[in-house]
Amino acid sequence: MILSPSILAADFKNLGQQIEEADRAGADYIHIDVMDGVFVPSISFGMPVIKSIRSATGKTFDVHLMIVDPIRYVEEFARIGADIITVHFEACKDVKETIDKIHAAGCKAGLSVKPGTPVSEVFPFLDTVDMVLVMTVEPGFGGQKFIDYTMDKIKEVRAEITRRGLKTDVEIDGGVTKENIDEILSAGANVIVAGSAVFKGDISSNVKYFKARTP
Ligand code: DX5
Ligand code: ZN
């Protein structure tokens, strides 16, 4: 399992230190939620923050763009240090063109669906994307409860990836807890985003707990 702690739940007054602590404890990626107040109701942070935390860790920057028409900013996110750029199916005018632009910028590409969007919408792009992100809460806020019916979407996309013999990663995001992690891994997710479950409390022991889980 690949653990991607979401800094949305971090204490921003100590952001650099908290990222370093997650890194030292064994986090694989750092999940970075960018929100524009249009695609989702909230606004989080943008380029200057990402640029300044790039020096805090060498871990993979897993950038989750919750913004409309994300193709506009792909090159800039790549330039400031994104390694994986994930865009929303619902937010792209042209999904294929957006994925191609992410790859041309030297990053891995992820494609995400909100809870209400059928996961089959990503099937036509499965062999072009590196990762599918199944949202397991409504995007926009941390600390929400895992939406139970999304468990079937994880199973559905994993089954299709296996059927086609692909290596695509399946990431899930939202409502992960120490209680539901094993079921999520069994359903077929292999990249786990966790915000509150990592940053609220003892970061180091939380990271170690999740990293000790196996599918
Ligand atoms: C929600 C964000 C998530 C969020 C997850 O829109 O995409 O990455 O930080 O937070 P938790 O793990 O607290 O549900
Ligand atoms: Zn996210």
Tab-separated table of C-alpha atoms and ligand atoms in Angstrom:
chain	number	residue	atom	x	y	z
A	1	MET	CA	0.000	0.000	0.000
A	2	ILE	CA	1.095	3.500	-0.831
A	3	LEU	CA	0.218	6.077	1.839
A	4	SER	CA	-0.482	9.650	0.747
A	5	PRO	CA	-1.140	11.871	3.782
A	6	SER	CA	-3.332	14.868	2.890
A	7	ILE	CA	-1.872	18.099	4.229
A	8	LEU	CA	-5.334	19.686	4.212
A	9	ALA	CA	-5.625	18.299	7.762
A	10	ALA	CA	-2.189	19.539	8.866
A	11	ASP	CA	-1.532	22.405	11.242
A	12	PHE	CA	-0.528	25.082	8.721
A	13	LYS	CA	1.420	27.012	11.308
A	14	ASN	CA	3.837	24.048	11.394
A	15	LEU	CA	3.345	22.730	7.875
A	16	GLY	CA	6.994	22.069	7.001
A	17	GLN	CA	7.661	20.227	10.250
A	18	GLN	CA	4.527	18.113	9.939
A	19	ILE	CA	5.444	17.077	6.391
A	20	GLU	CA	8.944	16.141	7.565
A	21	GLU	CA	7.439	14.049	10.380
A	22	ALA	CA	5.142	12.171	7.968
A	23	ASP	CA	8.090	11.660	5.615
A	24	ARG	CA	10.368	10.275	8.364
A	25	ALA	CA	7.649	7.915	9.618
A	26	GLY	CA	7.367	6.304	6.175
A	27	ALA	CA	4.724	8.173	4.145
A	28	ASP	CA	5.169	7.462	0.438
A	29	TYR	CA	3.499	10.502	-1.124
A	30	ILE	CA	2.311	13.886	0.092
A	31	HIS	CA	-1.281	14.563	-1.010
A	32	ILE	CA	-1.915	18.198	-1.913
A	33	ASP	CA	-5.525	19.375	-2.330
A	34	VAL	CA	-5.965	22.424	-4.535
A	35	MET	CA	-9.492	23.922	-4.499
A	36	ASP	CA	-10.823	26.864	-6.473
A	37	GLY	CA	-14.129	27.702	-4.767
A	38	VAL	CA	-15.944	26.888	-8.040
A	39	PHE	CA	-15.537	23.163	-8.702
A	40	VAL	CA	-15.867	22.696	-4.936
A	41	PRO	CA	-17.322	25.189	-2.457
A	42	SER	CA	-14.083	25.773	-0.578
A	43	ILE	CA	-10.707	27.366	-1.362
A	44	SER	CA	-7.557	25.759	0.017
A	45	PHE	CA	-4.130	26.921	-1.192
A	46	GLY	CA	-2.170	27.207	-4.408
A	47	MET	CA	1.181	27.605	-6.064
A	48	PRO	CA	3.177	29.637	-3.494
A	49	VAL	CA	2.450	27.085	-0.756
A	50	ILE	CA	3.382	24.112	-2.925
A	51	LYS	CA	6.537	25.840	-4.069
A	52	SER	CA	7.683	26.523	-0.539
A	53	ILE	CA	6.985	23.023	0.853
A	54	ARG	CA	8.869	21.396	-2.040
A	55	SER	CA	12.090	21.784	-0.053
A	56	ALA	CA	10.626	20.019	3.023
A	57	THR	CA	10.628	16.537	1.477
A	58	GLY	CA	11.797	14.500	-1.481
A	59	LYS	CA	8.604	12.408	-1.433
A	60	THR	CA	6.256	12.274	-4.400
A	61	PHE	CA	3.904	15.276	-4.598
A	62	ASP	CA	0.451	13.868	-5.323
A	63	VAL	CA	-1.465	16.957	-6.426
A	64	HIS	CA	-5.265	16.669	-6.483
A	65	LEU	CA	-6.762	19.479	-8.536
A	66	MET	CA	-10.336	20.282	-7.541
A	67	ILE	CA	-10.544	23.119	-10.038
A	68	VAL	CA	-12.484	23.768	-13.240
A	69	ASP	CA	-10.665	23.456	-16.551
A	70	PRO	CA	-7.454	22.192	-14.897
A	71	ILE	CA	-5.528	22.034	-18.188
A	72	ARG	CA	-4.865	25.777	-17.759
A	73	TYR	CA	-2.496	25.129	-14.837
A	74	VAL	CA	-0.876	21.773	-15.633
A	75	GLU	CA	2.464	23.198	-16.734
A	76	GLU	CA	2.739	25.491	-13.751
A	77	PHE	CA	2.033	22.717	-11.224
A	78	ALA	CA	4.613	20.536	-12.954
A	79	ARG	CA	7.173	23.333	-12.836
A	80	ILE	CA	6.762	23.959	-9.094
A	81	GLY	CA	7.256	20.316	-8.189
A	82	ALA	CA	4.155	18.174	-8.763
A	83	ASP	CA	4.973	14.531	-9.562
A	84	ILE	CA	1.427	13.228	-10.020
A	85	ILE	CA	-1.335	15.545	-11.211
A	86	THR	CA	-4.887	14.302	-10.747
A	87	VAL	CA	-7.787	16.062	-12.441
A	88	HIS	CA	-11.517	15.505	-12.162
A	89	PHE	CA	-13.428	13.870	-14.992
A	90	GLU	CA	-16.267	16.336	-14.261
A	91	ALA	CA	-13.978	19.384	-14.509
A	92	CYS	CA	-12.260	18.770	-17.867
A	93	LYS	CA	-13.465	20.095	-21.209
A	94	ASP	CA	-11.317	17.456	-22.930
A	95	VAL	CA	-10.099	14.655	-20.678
A	96	LYS	CA	-7.696	13.092	-23.198
A	97	GLU	CA	-6.060	16.415	-24.014
A	98	THR	CA	-5.624	17.166	-20.302
A	99	ILE	CA	-4.014	13.782	-19.617
A	100	ASP	CA	-1.681	14.234	-22.589
A	101	LYS	CA	-0.650	17.646	-21.314
A	102	ILE	CA	0.155	16.204	-17.855
A	103	HIS	CA	2.352	13.555	-19.446
A	104	ALA	CA	4.022	16.070	-21.742
A	105	ALA	CA	4.872	18.107	-18.631
A	106	GLY	CA	6.738	15.078	-17.248
A	107	CYS	CA	4.203	14.055	-14.579
A	108	LYS	CA	2.077	11.017	-13.933
A	109	ALA	CA	-1.623	11.559	-14.594
A	110	GLY	CA	-4.560	10.706	-12.363
A	111	LEU	CA	-8.254	10.886	-13.240
A	112	SER	CA	-10.842	11.293	-10.499
A	113	VAL	CA	-14.584	10.818	-10.149
A	114	LYS	CA	-16.855	12.310	-7.497
A	115	PRO	CA	-19.055	9.892	-5.507
A	116	GLY	CA	-22.064	10.510	-7.784
A	117	THR	CA	-20.196	9.933	-11.067
A	118	PRO	CA	-20.155	6.320	-12.317
A	119	VAL	CA	-16.614	4.947	-12.205
A	120	SER	CA	-17.177	3.486	-15.673
A	121	GLU	CA	-16.675	7.060	-16.992
A	122	VAL	CA	-12.915	6.540	-16.528
A	123	PHE	CA	-12.842	3.189	-18.371
A	124	PRO	CA	-12.139	4.751	-21.800
A	125	PHE	CA	-9.025	6.394	-20.302
A	126	LEU	CA	-7.747	3.452	-18.217
A	127	ASP	CA	-4.837	2.616	-20.468
A	128	THR	CA	-3.675	6.251	-20.674
A	129	VAL	CA	-3.836	7.291	-17.013
A	130	ASP	CA	-1.401	6.146	-14.338
A	131	MET	CA	-3.966	6.331	-11.554
A	132	VAL	CA	-7.716	6.471	-10.986
A	133	LEU	CA	-8.870	8.422	-7.934
A	134	VAL	CA	-12.191	7.257	-6.527
A	135	MET	CA	-13.547	9.981	-4.236
A	136	THR	CA	-15.026	8.349	-1.167
A	137	VAL	CA	-16.462	11.646	0.181
A	138	GLU	CA	-17.815	14.711	-1.642
A	139	PRO	CA	-14.680	16.661	-2.555
A	140	GLY	CA	-14.180	19.970	-0.802
A	141	PHE	CA	-13.576	19.290	2.863
A	142	GLY	CA	-11.538	17.037	5.119
A	143	GLY	CA	-12.923	15.160	8.090
A	144	GLN	CA	-16.061	13.751	6.429
A	145	LYS	CA	-17.475	10.259	6.806
A	146	PHE	CA	-16.611	7.588	4.201
A	147	ILE	CA	-19.581	7.100	1.824
A	148	ASP	CA	-20.345	3.385	1.960
A	149	TYR	CA	-21.575	2.894	-1.621
A	150	THR	CA	-18.201	4.055	-2.988
A	151	MET	CA	-16.709	0.733	-1.812
A	152	ASP	CA	-18.400	-0.936	-4.808
A	153	LYS	CA	-16.836	1.625	-7.164
A	154	ILE	CA	-13.366	0.668	-5.895
A	155	LYS	CA	-14.146	-2.992	-6.608
A	156	GLU	CA	-15.586	-2.176	-10.026
A	157	VAL	CA	-12.569	-0.220	-11.270
A	158	ARG	CA	-10.077	-2.707	-9.814
A	159	ALA	CA	-11.899	-5.572	-11.560
A	160	GLU	CA	-11.745	-3.743	-14.904
A	161	ILE	CA	-8.023	-2.976	-14.475
A	162	THR	CA	-7.322	-6.628	-13.684
A	163	ARG	CA	-9.508	-7.829	-16.567
A	164	ARG	CA	-7.510	-5.685	-19.003
A	165	GLY	CA	-4.149	-6.647	-17.482
A	166	LEU	CA	-3.250	-3.017	-16.693
A	167	LYS	CA	-1.006	-1.652	-13.954
A	168	THR	CA	-3.135	1.415	-13.163
A	169	ASP	CA	-3.108	2.510	-9.522
A	170	VAL	CA	-6.390	2.900	-7.659
A	171	GLU	CA	-6.331	5.753	-5.169
A	172	ILE	CA	-9.120	6.563	-2.747
A	173	ASP	CA	-9.635	9.818	-0.902
A	174	GLY	CA	-11.835	10.766	2.025
A	175	GLY	CA	-13.022	9.331	5.301
A	176	VAL	CA	-10.211	6.807	5.796
A	177	THR	CA	-9.913	5.592	9.383
A	178	LYS	CA	-8.020	2.891	11.256
A	179	GLU	CA	-11.339	1.008	11.347
A	180	ASN	CA	-12.125	0.953	7.608
A	181	ILE	CA	-8.627	0.750	6.073
A	182	ASP	CA	-8.524	-3.044	5.821
A	183	GLU	CA	-11.847	-3.229	3.982
A	184	ILE	CA	-10.714	-0.462	1.589
A	185	LEU	CA	-7.496	-2.327	0.772
A	186	SER	CA	-9.380	-5.589	0.240
A	187	ALA	CA	-11.730	-3.796	-2.167
A	188	GLY	CA	-8.715	-3.103	-4.394
A	189	ALA	CA	-7.372	0.361	-3.560
A	190	ASN	CA	-3.573	0.568	-3.409
A	191	VAL	CA	-2.970	4.316	-2.907
A	192	ILE	CA	-4.539	5.602	0.292
A	193	VAL	CA	-5.107	9.280	1.015
A	194	ALA	CA	-5.598	10.048	4.695
A	195	GLY	CA	-5.917	13.551	6.123
A	196	SER	CA	-7.436	13.618	9.594
A	197	ALA	CA	-6.402	10.023	10.286
A	198	VAL	CA	-2.742	11.007	9.876
A	199	PHE	CA	-2.454	14.641	10.978
A	200	LYS	CA	-4.875	14.706	13.912
A	201	GLY	CA	-2.991	13.113	16.796
A	202	ASP	CA	0.449	11.511	16.675
A	203	ILE	CA	1.530	11.815	13.031
A	204	SER	CA	4.377	9.352	13.291
A	205	SER	CA	2.442	6.538	14.937
A	206	ASN	CA	-0.547	7.116	12.622
A	207	VAL	CA	1.673	6.779	9.535
A	208	LYS	CA	3.260	3.632	10.928
A	209	TYR	CA	-0.146	2.110	11.690
A	210	PHE	CA	-1.338	2.570	8.098
A	211	LYS	CA	1.960	1.460	6.559
A	212	ALA	CA	1.747	-1.805	8.501
A	213	ARG	CA	-1.541	-2.742	6.748
A	214	THR	CA	-1.398	-5.106	3.803
A	215	PRO	CA	-4.138	-5.816	1.277
B	1	DX5	C1	-11.351	16.281	0.195
B	1	DX5	C2	-9.890	16.109	-0.072
B	1	DX5	C3	-9.239	15.099	0.779
B	1	DX5	C4	-9.253	15.370	2.253
B	1	DX5	C5	-9.365	14.045	2.961
B	1	DX5	O1	-11.904	17.031	-0.806
B	1	DX5	O2	-9.695	15.726	-1.419
B	1	DX5	O3	-7.913	14.809	0.324
B	1	DX5	O4	-8.107	16.042	2.714
B	1	DX5	O5	-9.508	14.272	4.322
B	1	DX5	P1	-9.919	13.128	5.347
B	1	DX5	O6	-8.913	12.034	5.228
B	1	DX5	O7	-9.865	13.853	6.664
B	1	DX5	O8	-11.308	12.676	4.988
B	2	ZN	ZN	-7.689	14.992	-2.083
